[in-house]
PDB file of C-alpha atoms in Angstrom:
ATOM      1  CA  MET A 384      -0.117   0.210   0.536  1.00  0.00           C
ATOM      2  CA  GLU A 385       1.696   3.768  -0.397  1.00  0.00           C
ATOM      3  CA  SER A 386       1.341   6.251   1.350  1.00  0.00           C
ATOM      4  CA  CYS A 387      -0.402   9.828   0.391  1.00  0.00           C
ATOM      5  CA  ILE A 388       1.923  11.935  -0.778  1.00  0.00           C
ATOM      6  CA  ALA A 389      -0.110  14.893   1.181  1.00  0.00           C
ATOM      7  CA  CYS A 390      -0.931  13.266   4.202  1.00  0.00           C
ATOM      8  CA  GLY A 391       1.276  10.531   5.126  1.00  0.00           C
ATOM      9  CA  ALA A 392      -1.775   7.864   5.688  1.00  0.00           C
ATOM     10  CA  SER A 393      -1.419   4.508   4.270  1.00  0.00           C
ATOM     11  CA  THR A 394      -4.054   4.580   2.185  1.00  0.00           C
ATOM     12  CA  ASP A 395      -3.246   6.443  -0.880  1.00  0.00           C
ATOM     13  CA  LYS A 396      -4.612   4.973  -4.266  1.00  0.00           C
ATOM     14  CA  VAL A 397      -2.674   5.019  -7.223  1.00  0.00           C
ATOM     15  CA  GLU A 398      -3.713   4.628 -10.863  1.00  0.00           C
ATOM     16  CA  LEU A 399      -1.721   4.460 -13.867  1.00  0.00           C
ATOM     17  CA  LEU A 400      -3.942   5.944 -16.730  1.00  0.00           C
ATOM     18  CA  PRO A 401      -4.350   4.885 -20.008  1.00  0.00           C
ATOM     19  CA  THR A 402      -4.285   8.374 -21.689  1.00  0.00           C
ATOM     20  CA  TYR A 403      -3.923  12.133 -20.112  1.00  0.00           C
ATOM     21  CA  ASP A 404      -4.122  15.041 -22.398  1.00  0.00           C
ATOM     22  CA  ALA A 405      -1.810  18.358 -21.294  1.00  0.00           C
ATOM     23  CA  ASP A 406      -0.632  21.859 -22.505  1.00  0.00           C
ATOM     24  CA  VAL A 407       3.561  22.044 -22.845  1.00  0.00           C
ATOM     25  CA  ILE A 408       3.801  25.861 -23.739  1.00  0.00           C
ATOM     26  CA  GLY A 409       1.487  25.737 -26.543  1.00  0.00           C
ATOM     27  CA  ILE A 410       1.904  22.169 -27.564  1.00  0.00           C
ATOM     28  CA  PRO A 411      -0.660  19.787 -26.938  1.00  0.00           C
ATOM     29  CA  VAL A 412       0.175  16.462 -26.009  1.00  0.00           C
ATOM     30  CA  THR A 413      -1.043  12.937 -25.234  1.00  0.00           C
ATOM     31  CA  LEU A 414       0.769  11.028 -22.808  1.00  0.00           C
ATOM     32  CA  ARG A 415       0.239   6.912 -22.977  1.00  0.00           C
ATOM     33  CA  ASN A 416       0.809   5.459 -19.712  1.00  0.00           C
ATOM     34  CA  GLY A 417       2.784   7.777 -17.840  1.00  0.00           C
ATOM     35  CA  VAL A 418       0.762   9.618 -15.740  1.00  0.00           C
ATOM     36  CA  LEU A 419      -0.525   8.281 -12.189  1.00  0.00           C
ATOM     37  CA  ARG A 420      -3.403   9.591 -10.119  1.00  0.00           C
ATOM     38  CA  HIS A 421      -3.462   9.632  -6.365  1.00  0.00           C
ATOM     39  CA  SER A 422      -6.180   9.711  -4.536  1.00  0.00           C
ATOM     40  CA  CYS A 423      -6.442   9.403  -0.930  1.00  0.00           C
ATOM     41  CA  ASP A 424      -9.236   8.802   1.625  1.00  0.00           C
ATOM     42  CA  SER A 425      -8.149  10.001   4.517  1.00  0.00           C
ATOM     43  CA  CYS A 426      -7.421  13.752   3.342  1.00  0.00           C
ATOM     44  CA  GLY A 427      -9.414  13.601   0.341  1.00  0.00           C
ATOM     45  CA  PHE A 428      -6.040  14.882  -1.779  1.00  0.00           C
ATOM     46  CA  GLU A 429      -6.517  14.194  -5.454  1.00  0.00           C
ATOM     47  CA  GLY A 430      -3.099  14.515  -7.974  1.00  0.00           C
ATOM     48  CA  ILE A 431      -1.845  13.261 -10.652  1.00  0.00           C
ATOM     49  CA  GLU A 432       2.454  12.310 -10.748  1.00  0.00           C
ATOM     50  CA  LEU A 433       3.797  12.719 -14.610  1.00  0.00           C
ATOM     51  CA  VAL A 434       6.491   9.309 -15.107  1.00  0.00           C
ATOM     52  CA  ASP A 435      10.155  10.615 -15.636  1.00  0.00           C
ATOM     53  CA  SER A 436       9.261  13.996 -15.924  1.00  0.00           C
ATOM     54  CA  GLU A 437      12.796  15.060 -16.787  1.00  0.00           C
ATOM     55  CA  ASN A 438      12.788  13.101 -19.896  1.00  0.00           C
ATOM     56  CA  LEU A 439       9.419  13.624 -20.560  1.00  0.00           C
ATOM     57  CA  SER A 440      10.090  17.363 -21.693  1.00  0.00           C
ATOM     58  CA  ALA A 441      12.934  15.837 -23.740  1.00  0.00           C
ATOM     59  CA  ALA A 442      10.906  13.911 -25.123  1.00  0.00           C
ATOM     60  CA  VAL A 443       8.102  16.607 -26.220  1.00  0.00           C
ATOM     61  CA  ALA A 444      11.416  18.671 -27.527  1.00  0.00           C
ATOM     62  CA  VAL A 445      12.466  15.689 -30.134  1.00  0.00           C
ATOM     63  CA  ALA A 446       8.729  14.908 -31.058  1.00  0.00           C
ATOM     64  CA  ARG A 447       7.950  18.885 -31.525  1.00  0.00           C
ATOM     65  CA  ILE A 448      11.544  18.942 -33.852  1.00  0.00           C
ATOM     66  CA  LEU A 449      10.196  16.220 -35.923  1.00  0.00           C
ATOM     67  CA  LEU A 450       6.922  18.061 -36.703  1.00  0.00           C
ATOM     68  CA  PRO A 451       7.425  19.699 -39.903  1.00  0.00           C
ATOM     69  CA  VAL A 452       5.467  23.332 -38.800  1.00  0.00           C
ATOM     70  CA  ARG A 453       7.777  26.110 -38.016  1.00  0.00           C
ATOM     71  CA  LEU A 454       8.665  26.643 -34.589  1.00  0.00           C
ATOM     72  CA  THR A 455       7.783  29.703 -32.873  1.00  0.00           C
ATOM     73  CA  GLY A 456       9.347  31.964 -30.452  1.00  0.00           C
ATOM     74  CA  ASP A 457       8.055  30.043 -27.114  1.00  0.00           C
ATOM     75  CA  GLU A 458       8.798  26.480 -28.886  1.00  0.00           C
ATOM     76  CA  ILE A 459      12.686  27.781 -29.388  1.00  0.00           C
ATOM     77  CA  ARG A 460      12.501  28.831 -25.898  1.00  0.00           C
ATOM     78  CA  PHE A 461      11.413  25.402 -24.596  1.00  0.00           C
ATOM     79  CA  LEU A 462      14.021  23.597 -26.869  1.00  0.00           C
ATOM     80  CA  ARG A 463      16.463  25.443 -25.363  1.00  0.00           C
ATOM     81  CA  LYS A 464      15.367  24.818 -21.636  1.00  0.00           C
ATOM     82  CA  ALA A 465      14.742  20.957 -22.869  1.00  0.00           C
ATOM     83  CA  CYS A 466      18.775  21.168 -23.863  1.00  0.00           C
ATOM     84  CA  ARG A 467      18.971  22.758 -20.516  1.00  0.00           C
ATOM     85  CA  MET A 468      20.669  25.673 -21.763  1.00  0.00           C
ATOM     86  CA  ASN A 469      20.692  29.502 -20.658  1.00  0.00           C
ATOM     87  CA  GLY A 470      20.703  31.705 -23.336  1.00  0.00           C
ATOM     88  CA  LYS A 471      24.281  32.894 -24.458  1.00  0.00           C
ATOM     89  CA  GLN A 472      25.346  28.181 -23.590  1.00  0.00           C
ATOM     90  CA  PHE A 473      22.376  27.609 -26.321  1.00  0.00           C
ATOM     91  CA  ALA A 474      23.192  30.499 -29.073  1.00  0.00           C
ATOM     92  CA  ALA A 475      27.017  29.379 -28.961  1.00  0.00           C
ATOM     93  CA  GLU A 476      26.132  25.771 -29.334  1.00  0.00           C
ATOM     94  CA  LEU A 477      23.863  26.924 -32.119  1.00  0.00           C
ATOM     95  CA  GLY A 478      27.147  28.653 -33.716  1.00  0.00           C
ATOM     96  CA  ASN A 479      24.864  32.578 -33.242  1.00  0.00           C
ATOM     97  CA  ASP A 480      25.429  35.138 -30.717  1.00  0.00           C
ATOM     98  CA  ASN A 481      22.763  35.610 -27.307  1.00  0.00           C
ATOM     99  CA  THR A 482      20.985  38.340 -29.423  1.00  0.00           C
ATOM    100  CA  THR A 483      19.961  36.107 -32.573  1.00  0.00           C
ATOM    101  CA  LEU A 484      18.664  33.969 -30.066  1.00  0.00           C
ATOM    102  CA  SER A 485      16.742  36.119 -28.038  1.00  0.00           C
ATOM    103  CA  ARG A 486      15.447  37.587 -31.058  1.00  0.00           C
ATOM    104  CA  TRP A 487      13.681  34.370 -32.564  1.00  0.00           C
ATOM    105  CA  GLU A 488      12.627  33.668 -28.824  1.00  0.00           C
ATOM    106  CA  ASN A 489      10.481  36.954 -29.012  1.00  0.00           C
ATOM    107  CA  GLY A 490       9.084  36.121 -32.591  1.00  0.00           C
ATOM    108  CA  THR A 491      11.484  37.667 -34.991  1.00  0.00           C
ATOM    109  CA  PRO A 492      11.415  34.686 -38.135  1.00  0.00           C
ATOM    110  CA  ILE A 493      13.796  32.338 -37.941  1.00  0.00           C
ATOM    111  CA  GLY A 494      15.078  31.424 -41.666  1.00  0.00           C
ATOM    112  CA  ASP A 495      14.738  27.476 -43.024  1.00  0.00           C
ATOM    113  CA  PHE A 496      17.628  27.030 -43.130  1.00  0.00           C
ATOM    114  CA  ALA A 497      18.990  28.053 -39.173  1.00  0.00           C
ATOM    115  CA  GLU A 498      15.322  26.234 -38.102  1.00  0.00           C
ATOM    116  CA  ARG A 499      16.915  22.707 -39.841  1.00  0.00           C
ATOM    117  CA  SER A 500      19.706  23.410 -38.066  1.00  0.00           C
ATOM    118  CA  LEU A 501      18.815  24.789 -35.011  1.00  0.00           C
ATOM    119  CA  ARG A 502      16.466  21.376 -34.836  1.00  0.00           C
ATOM    120  CA  ASP A 503      19.675  18.909 -35.745  1.00  0.00           C
ATOM    121  CA  THR A 504      20.951  20.923 -33.074  1.00  0.00           C
ATOM    122  CA  VAL A 505      18.386  20.402 -30.624  1.00  0.00           C
ATOM    123  CA  TRP A 506      18.616  16.491 -32.050  1.00  0.00           C
ATOM    124  CA  SER A 507      22.192  16.422 -31.256  1.00  0.00           C
ATOM    125  CA  LEU A 508      21.504  17.385 -27.399  1.00  0.00           C
ATOM    126  CA  LEU A 509      18.698  15.599 -26.318  1.00  0.00           C
ATOM    127  CA  TYR A 510      18.932  11.904 -28.752  1.00  0.00           C
ATOM    128  CA  LYS A 511      20.236  10.244 -25.417  1.00  0.00           C
ATOM    129  CA  ARG A 512      17.859  11.546 -22.978  1.00  0.00           C
ATOM    130  CA  VAL A 513      14.987   9.428 -25.425  1.00  0.00           C
ATOM    131  CA  PRO A 514      16.345   5.636 -26.450  1.00  0.00           C
ATOM    132  CA  ALA A 515      13.355   5.098 -27.760  1.00  0.00           C
ATOM    133  CA  ILE A 516      12.930   7.391 -30.502  1.00  0.00           C
ATOM    134  CA  GLN A 517      14.813   6.893 -33.996  1.00  0.00           C
ATOM    135  CA  VAL A 518      16.332   9.796 -36.464  1.00  0.00           C
ATOM    136  CA  GLU A 519      18.078   9.210 -39.314  1.00  0.00           C
ATOM    137  CA  PRO A 520      20.832  11.279 -40.004  1.00  0.00           C
ATOM    138  CA  GLY A 521      20.749  13.758 -42.581  1.00  0.00           C
ATOM    139  CA  HIS A 522      16.180  13.863 -41.509  1.00  0.00           C
ATOM    140  CA  PHE A 523      16.674  17.525 -40.442  1.00  0.00           C
ATOM    141  CA  LYS A 524      18.885  19.068 -43.326  1.00  0.00           C
ATOM    142  CA  ARG A 525      15.936  17.640 -45.918  1.00  0.00           C
ATOM    143  CA  MET A 526      13.170  18.464 -43.540  1.00  0.00           C
ATOM    144  CA  GLU A 527      10.642  20.785 -45.508  1.00  0.00           C
ATOM    145  CA  ILE A 528       9.366  22.902 -43.416  1.00  0.00           C
ATOM    146  CA  CYS A 529       5.607  25.003 -43.616  1.00  0.00           C
ATOM    147  CA  GLN A 530       4.112  27.603 -42.557  1.00  0.00           C
ATOM    148  CA  PRO A 531       1.221  26.323 -39.723  1.00  0.00           C
ATOM    149  CA  GLY A 532      -2.461  26.886 -41.458  1.00  0.00           C
ATOM    150  CA  ASP A 533      -4.192  29.827 -40.196  1.00  0.00           C
ATOM    151  CA  GLY A 534      -5.652  29.989 -37.054  1.00  0.00           C
ATOM    152  CA  GLN A 535      -4.410  26.229 -37.321  1.00  0.00           C
ATOM    153  CA  PRO A 536      -3.115  24.714 -34.024  1.00  0.00           C
ATOM    154  CA  THR A 537      -0.008  22.216 -33.996  1.00  0.00           C
ATOM    155  CA  PRO A 538      -1.319  19.347 -33.930  1.00  0.00           C
ATOM    156  CA  ARG A 539      -1.301  16.935 -31.187  1.00  0.00           C
ATOM    157  CA  LEU A 540       1.617  15.094 -29.949  1.00  0.00           C
ATOM    158  CA  VAL A 541       1.401  11.249 -28.448  1.00  0.00           C
ATOM    159  CA  LEU A 542       4.009  10.162 -26.082  1.00  0.00           C
ATOM    160  CA  GLU A 543       3.791   6.946 -24.736  1.00  0.00           C
ATOM    161  CA  ARG A 544       5.975   4.957 -22.040  1.00  0.00           C
ATOM    162  CA  VAL A 545       7.314   1.835 -23.720  1.00  0.00           C
ATOM    163  CA  ARG A 546       9.624  -0.912 -22.645  1.00  0.00           C
ATOM    164  CA  LEU A 547      13.001  -0.989 -23.971  1.00  0.00           C
ATOM    165  CA  LYS A 548      15.342  -3.935 -23.771  1.00  0.00           C
ATOM    166  CA  ASP A 549      19.459  -3.849 -24.457  1.00  0.00           C
ATOM    167  CA  ALA A 550      20.012  -7.338 -24.986  1.00  0.00           C
ATOM    168  CA  ALA A 551      24.197  -6.569 -24.515  1.00  0.00           C
ATOM    169  CA  ARG A 552      23.360  -5.123 -21.767  1.00  0.00           C
ATOM    170  CA  ARG A 553      21.095  -7.604 -20.527  1.00  0.00           C
ATOM    171  CA  THR A 554      18.686  -4.567 -19.122  1.00  0.00           C
ATOM    172  CA  LYS A 555      14.954  -3.512 -19.622  1.00  0.00           C
ATOM    173  CA  THR A 556      14.000   0.406 -18.614  1.00  0.00           C
ATOM    174  CA  ASP A 557      11.131   2.453 -19.436  1.00  0.00           C
ATOM    175  CA  GLU A 558      11.319   5.259 -21.808  1.00  0.00           C
ATOM    176  CA  TRP A 559       9.395   8.175 -23.256  1.00  0.00           C
ATOM    177  CA  ASP A 560       8.498   7.170 -27.292  1.00  0.00           C
ATOM    178  CA  ILE A 561       6.609   8.834 -30.266  1.00  0.00           C
ATOM    179  CA  PHE A 562       2.976   7.213 -30.383  1.00  0.00           C
ATOM    180  CA  ASP A 563       2.487   5.771 -34.086  1.00  0.00           C
ATOM    181  CA  ASP A 564      -0.772   4.932 -34.241  1.00  0.00           C
ATOM    182  CA  GLU A 565      -0.086   3.667 -37.920  1.00  0.00           C
ATOM    183  CA  GLN A 566       1.361   0.499 -35.516  1.00  0.00           C
ATOM    184  CA  LEU A 567      -2.392  -0.509 -34.487  1.00  0.00           C
ATOM    185  CA  ALA A 568      -3.526  -1.219 -38.100  1.00  0.00           C
ATOM    186  CA  ALA A 569      -1.303  -3.369 -39.279  1.00  0.00           C
TER     187      ALA A 569
END
């Protein structure tokens, strides 16, 4: 039996939710098998817990850079934070100055080449934190980035917890992956 995170009583109920809809800085996200609902009969507490929230931000960032829709300033700021960098560090990683990065984060449009480079840099900084997500070399260099439609929201990203098995190390881990509903059709 679990202990309540609010009152410490041993009546805490924990349920793994099959799906949970969230919004990450304006990016609509559905999480599959990665959110726990806590409830306590003693104190009435109810709350949710994101499983592996540290790497969830990396998974959301990678799922977003794989979506070929132009990035907004808020999304660029989110990507920088998911990479655990301040503006000066991230700008240096991109080969730019902090002033340029600041303009992008505040809404100045970014060119196609710079955006592809930014996406590739984010991938190179985050790929170890999302081992279930695979990206082919050169993917971002070839990406055709499109403008979002008028009034069209960013498409919902769906992430799920999956079990990875590393036969060489004889380990199994739970990781975030991009949910592909085409797998269900097969």
